């Protein structure tokens, strides 16, 4: 097979398939290559989507078990049907992957199953799923190969008892004891799922805090809440090894700052120590492309690797988030089509889909202090929000940070039920360069949880009205 395209995209995750859709909309002849056999990448197949299906199901189980009677609802006993929970998760994934294939056809994008690599300038070679080799000629090549789980050098992953996110969403039984290595977003989400379903969860983290990158105040409150929910935290611990036994695993650790070794036993271990770009074997050297020591592809400010070669998503610098990759993909498609394309990574929100959710966008207080930027802040607790009180969902708060001189919003940090949705009104405000007063004077429906955002914005200038 030999064909010529305006754009050939290597990788069918959120960055790749959204780039393909936008290319199709712009009239560019496009092909997308993916080795998995189904589109959607890590996010849709073994990451964002299936984990959210389990988070949602486990939250409903916990609510039915612990909260319903207080609301006047008698359940008559609630049990976990793990096979059915896993089945409905797979149904969601299958439906969405089929939807992406439909979008490829709708936008006249050719979908090639196999492993793609750059053979030369304008030439992509594909080891097809059918065992045949194909050659695609392209005016532009977009690398959208994403990332894979990072591991520790002294731990062997088997995806059965010692697992990454892939194995953690497919455990065959609820472990009596579970160890999560890493207190970042993935570790906290997956640890929360299995804790709610009945596992005794211990989170081991090298740093002395949870959620590196989050606002300090949010991180401290989150740790307190998760501990109350049953998660145990062992912070400041260096994992030195893992030993497999008959039906258990033993973890060895020592204080990160030095000290005596200690062991923990569990039925399973989730390794959630971050992700690394998937860039090996792509043939970057054929076009003069380079990666840094972490495997991140070096690009210009406008995603360019070399003449006619672009890279987006997790395999380049910037936050490793599906929605960031989507924006990268759309921007690159527009650049190829001769339009303007740009993504401001300071405006990319982060969400932790625990219960309650955690969300933020823009700068943290620590970052503003380090940069020497004078700022003001407003903070409003959900305890004082009427809808939160009515729903018995009062955990958490909203914090707005604004420039002390101009009042321009510099960041927002939230913890509470539904804040993964609420964060976007601040994103929109920041995109338009809004001041905290703009949010504070925007009418919000009452009673709603989002009124907390308005009240926090009022607090920047000291006129919070509902507290």
Short mmCIF file of C-alpha atoms in Angstrom, two decimals, residues 93-260:
data_model
loop_
_atom_site.label_atom_id
_atom_site.label_comp_id
_atom_site.label_asym_id
_atom_site.label_seq_id
_atom_site.Cartn_x
_atom_site.Cartn_y
_atom_site.Cartn_z
CA UNK A 93 -15.25 2.07 26.71
CA UNK A 94 -16.54 0.03 23.77
CA UNK A 95 -19.26 2.53 22.95
CA UNK A 96 -16.86 5.46 22.99
CA UNK A 97 -14.15 3.77 20.91
CA UNK A 98 -16.75 2.88 18.30
CA UNK A 99 -17.86 6.50 18.38
CA UNK A 100 -14.34 7.68 17.54
CA UNK A 101 -14.14 5.30 14.57
CA UNK A 102 -17.42 6.81 13.36
CA UNK A 103 -15.93 10.30 13.66
CA UNK A 104 -12.96 9.22 11.53
CA UNK A 105 -15.32 8.08 8.77
CA UNK A 106 -17.48 11.18 9.14
CA UNK A 107 -14.43 13.41 8.62
CA UNK A 108 -12.99 11.24 5.81
CA UNK A 109 -9.93 10.18 7.82
CA UNK A 110 -8.28 6.87 6.87
CA UNK A 111 -7.67 4.66 9.90
CA UNK A 112 -4.63 2.37 9.65
CA UNK A 113 -4.11 -0.28 12.34
CA UNK A 114 -0.47 -1.00 13.11
CA UNK A 115 2.81 0.40 14.43
CA UNK A 116 3.92 3.53 12.59
CA UNK A 117 7.42 4.93 12.38
CA UNK A 118 9.08 7.73 10.39
CA UNK A 119 11.27 6.19 7.68
CA UNK A 120 12.34 9.41 5.99
CA UNK A 121 11.14 12.95 5.41
CA UNK A 122 7.53 12.67 4.33
CA UNK A 123 7.49 8.87 4.62
CA UNK A 124 5.79 6.78 7.33
CA UNK A 125 6.21 3.02 7.44
CA UNK A 126 3.53 0.91 9.12
CA UNK A 127 3.83 -2.64 10.39
CA UNK A 128 0.19 -3.48 9.85
CA UNK A 129 -2.03 -5.42 12.21
CA UNK A 130 -2.53 -7.87 9.35
CA UNK A 131 1.21 -8.58 9.19
CA UNK A 132 1.73 -6.57 6.02
CA UNK A 133 3.93 -3.50 5.74
CA UNK A 134 2.47 -0.28 4.36
CA UNK A 135 4.09 2.96 3.28
CA UNK A 136 2.27 6.29 3.61
CA UNK A 137 3.66 9.43 2.01
CA UNK A 138 2.82 12.65 3.83
CA UNK A 139 3.38 16.36 3.44
CA UNK A 140 3.06 16.58 7.23
CA UNK A 141 3.64 14.00 9.95
CA UNK A 142 2.16 14.49 13.43
CA UNK A 143 3.56 12.44 16.32
CA UNK A 144 0.84 11.82 18.92
CA UNK A 145 2.13 8.69 20.61
CA UNK A 146 1.25 9.73 24.15
CA UNK A 147 2.81 8.24 27.24
CA UNK A 148 3.10 5.05 29.26
CA UNK A 149 3.26 4.42 33.02
CA UNK A 150 6.56 5.15 34.71
CA UNK A 151 7.95 2.40 36.90
CA UNK A 152 10.60 2.09 39.58
CA UNK A 153 13.86 0.32 38.67
CA UNK A 154 13.53 -2.19 41.49
CA UNK A 155 9.93 -3.23 40.77
CA UNK A 156 8.75 -5.68 38.12
CA UNK A 157 5.21 -5.09 36.82
CA UNK A 158 3.09 -8.19 36.11
CA UNK A 159 -0.34 -6.44 35.88
CA UNK A 160 -1.76 -9.08 38.23
CA UNK A 161 -0.49 -8.36 41.74
CA UNK A 162 1.94 -5.55 40.96
CA UNK A 163 0.03 -3.34 38.55
CA UNK A 164 -0.03 0.01 36.78
CA UNK A 165 -3.27 1.85 36.03
CA UNK A 166 -3.94 -0.80 33.36
CA UNK A 167 -4.10 -3.64 35.86
CA UNK A 168 -5.64 -1.52 38.61
CA UNK A 169 -8.88 -1.09 36.65
CA UNK A 170 -9.10 -4.83 35.95
CA UNK A 171 -8.44 -6.56 39.28
CA UNK A 172 -10.37 -9.83 39.50
CA UNK A 173 -11.22 -9.41 43.17
CA UNK A 174 -11.27 -6.72 45.82
CA UNK A 175 -7.94 -6.93 47.65
CA UNK A 176 -8.13 -7.14 51.41
CA UNK A 177 -5.03 -4.96 51.64
CA UNK A 178 -3.80 -2.68 48.87
CA UNK A 179 -0.66 -0.55 48.60
CA UNK A 180 -0.56 2.43 46.24
CA UNK A 181 2.89 3.78 45.39
CA UNK A 182 2.45 7.45 44.56
CA UNK A 183 0.10 10.07 46.03
CA UNK A 184 -0.53 11.90 42.77
CA UNK A 185 -3.77 12.11 40.83
CA UNK A 186 -3.76 8.53 39.48
CA UNK A 187 -2.78 6.99 42.81
CA UNK A 188 -5.43 8.86 44.77
CA UNK A 189 -8.19 8.12 42.27
CA UNK A 190 -7.48 4.40 42.02
CA UNK A 191 -6.82 4.09 45.74
CA UNK A 192 -10.20 5.75 46.38
CA UNK A 193 -12.01 3.26 44.13
CA UNK A 194 -10.73 0.18 45.91
CA UNK A 195 -11.00 1.75 49.36
CA UNK A 196 -14.71 2.43 48.82
CA UNK A 197 -15.20 -1.14 47.61
CA UNK A 198 -13.70 -2.51 50.82
CA UNK A 199 -9.90 -2.63 50.51
CA UNK A 200 -7.60 -1.47 53.30
CA UNK A 201 -5.49 1.06 51.33
CA UNK A 202 -2.06 2.45 52.22
CA UNK A 203 -0.56 5.16 50.02
CA UNK A 204 3.24 5.35 50.01
CA UNK A 205 4.78 8.57 48.67
CA UNK A 206 8.41 9.69 48.33
CA UNK A 207 7.60 13.36 48.96
CA UNK A 208 6.30 14.72 52.26
CA UNK A 209 2.95 15.75 50.74
CA UNK A 210 0.19 14.47 48.49
CA UNK A 211 -0.62 15.80 45.00
CA UNK A 212 2.62 17.50 43.94
CA UNK A 213 1.69 20.47 41.78
CA UNK A 214 -1.53 21.23 43.63
CA UNK A 215 -1.93 24.25 45.90
CA UNK A 216 -0.47 23.53 49.35
CA UNK A 217 -3.67 24.39 51.20
CA UNK A 218 -5.74 22.14 48.93
CA UNK A 219 -3.24 19.28 49.31
CA UNK A 220 -3.30 19.45 53.11
CA UNK A 221 -7.10 19.50 53.23
CA UNK A 222 -7.30 16.66 50.73
CA UNK A 223 -5.00 14.47 52.79
CA UNK A 224 -7.11 15.12 55.87
CA UNK A 225 -10.32 14.21 54.03
CA UNK A 226 -8.89 11.07 52.41
CA UNK A 227 -7.51 9.91 55.74
CA UNK A 228 -10.95 10.35 57.27
CA UNK A 229 -12.32 8.22 54.41
CA UNK A 230 -9.96 5.40 55.35
CA UNK A 231 -6.79 5.89 53.30
CA UNK A 232 -3.55 5.61 55.28
CA UNK A 233 -0.62 7.73 54.15
CA UNK A 234 3.08 6.93 54.53
CA UNK A 235 4.78 10.07 53.25
CA UNK A 236 8.50 10.71 52.83
CA UNK A 237 9.17 7.04 52.07
CA UNK A 238 11.47 5.59 49.42
CA UNK A 239 10.38 2.24 48.00
CA UNK A 240 13.41 -0.05 47.73
CA UNK A 241 11.86 -3.25 46.46
CA UNK A 242 8.95 -5.66 46.17
CA UNK A 243 8.83 -9.38 46.93
CA UNK A 244 6.11 -11.69 45.61
CA UNK A 245 4.77 -14.41 47.88
CA UNK A 246 2.08 -17.05 47.29
CA UNK A 247 -0.97 -14.82 47.52
CA UNK A 248 0.58 -11.62 48.77
CA UNK A 249 3.27 -9.07 47.99
CA UNK A 250 5.72 -7.46 50.35
CA UNK A 251 6.94 -3.89 49.89
CA UNK A 252 10.24 -2.66 51.30
CA UNK A 253 10.70 1.01 52.08
CA UNK A 254 12.90 3.38 54.03
CA UNK A 255 12.64 7.06 54.96
CA UNK A 256 13.57 9.25 52.00
CA UNK A 257 15.90 11.25 54.23
CA UNK A 258 17.55 8.14 55.63
CA UNK A 259 16.60 5.63 58.29
CA UNK A 260 15.67 2.03 58.99
#
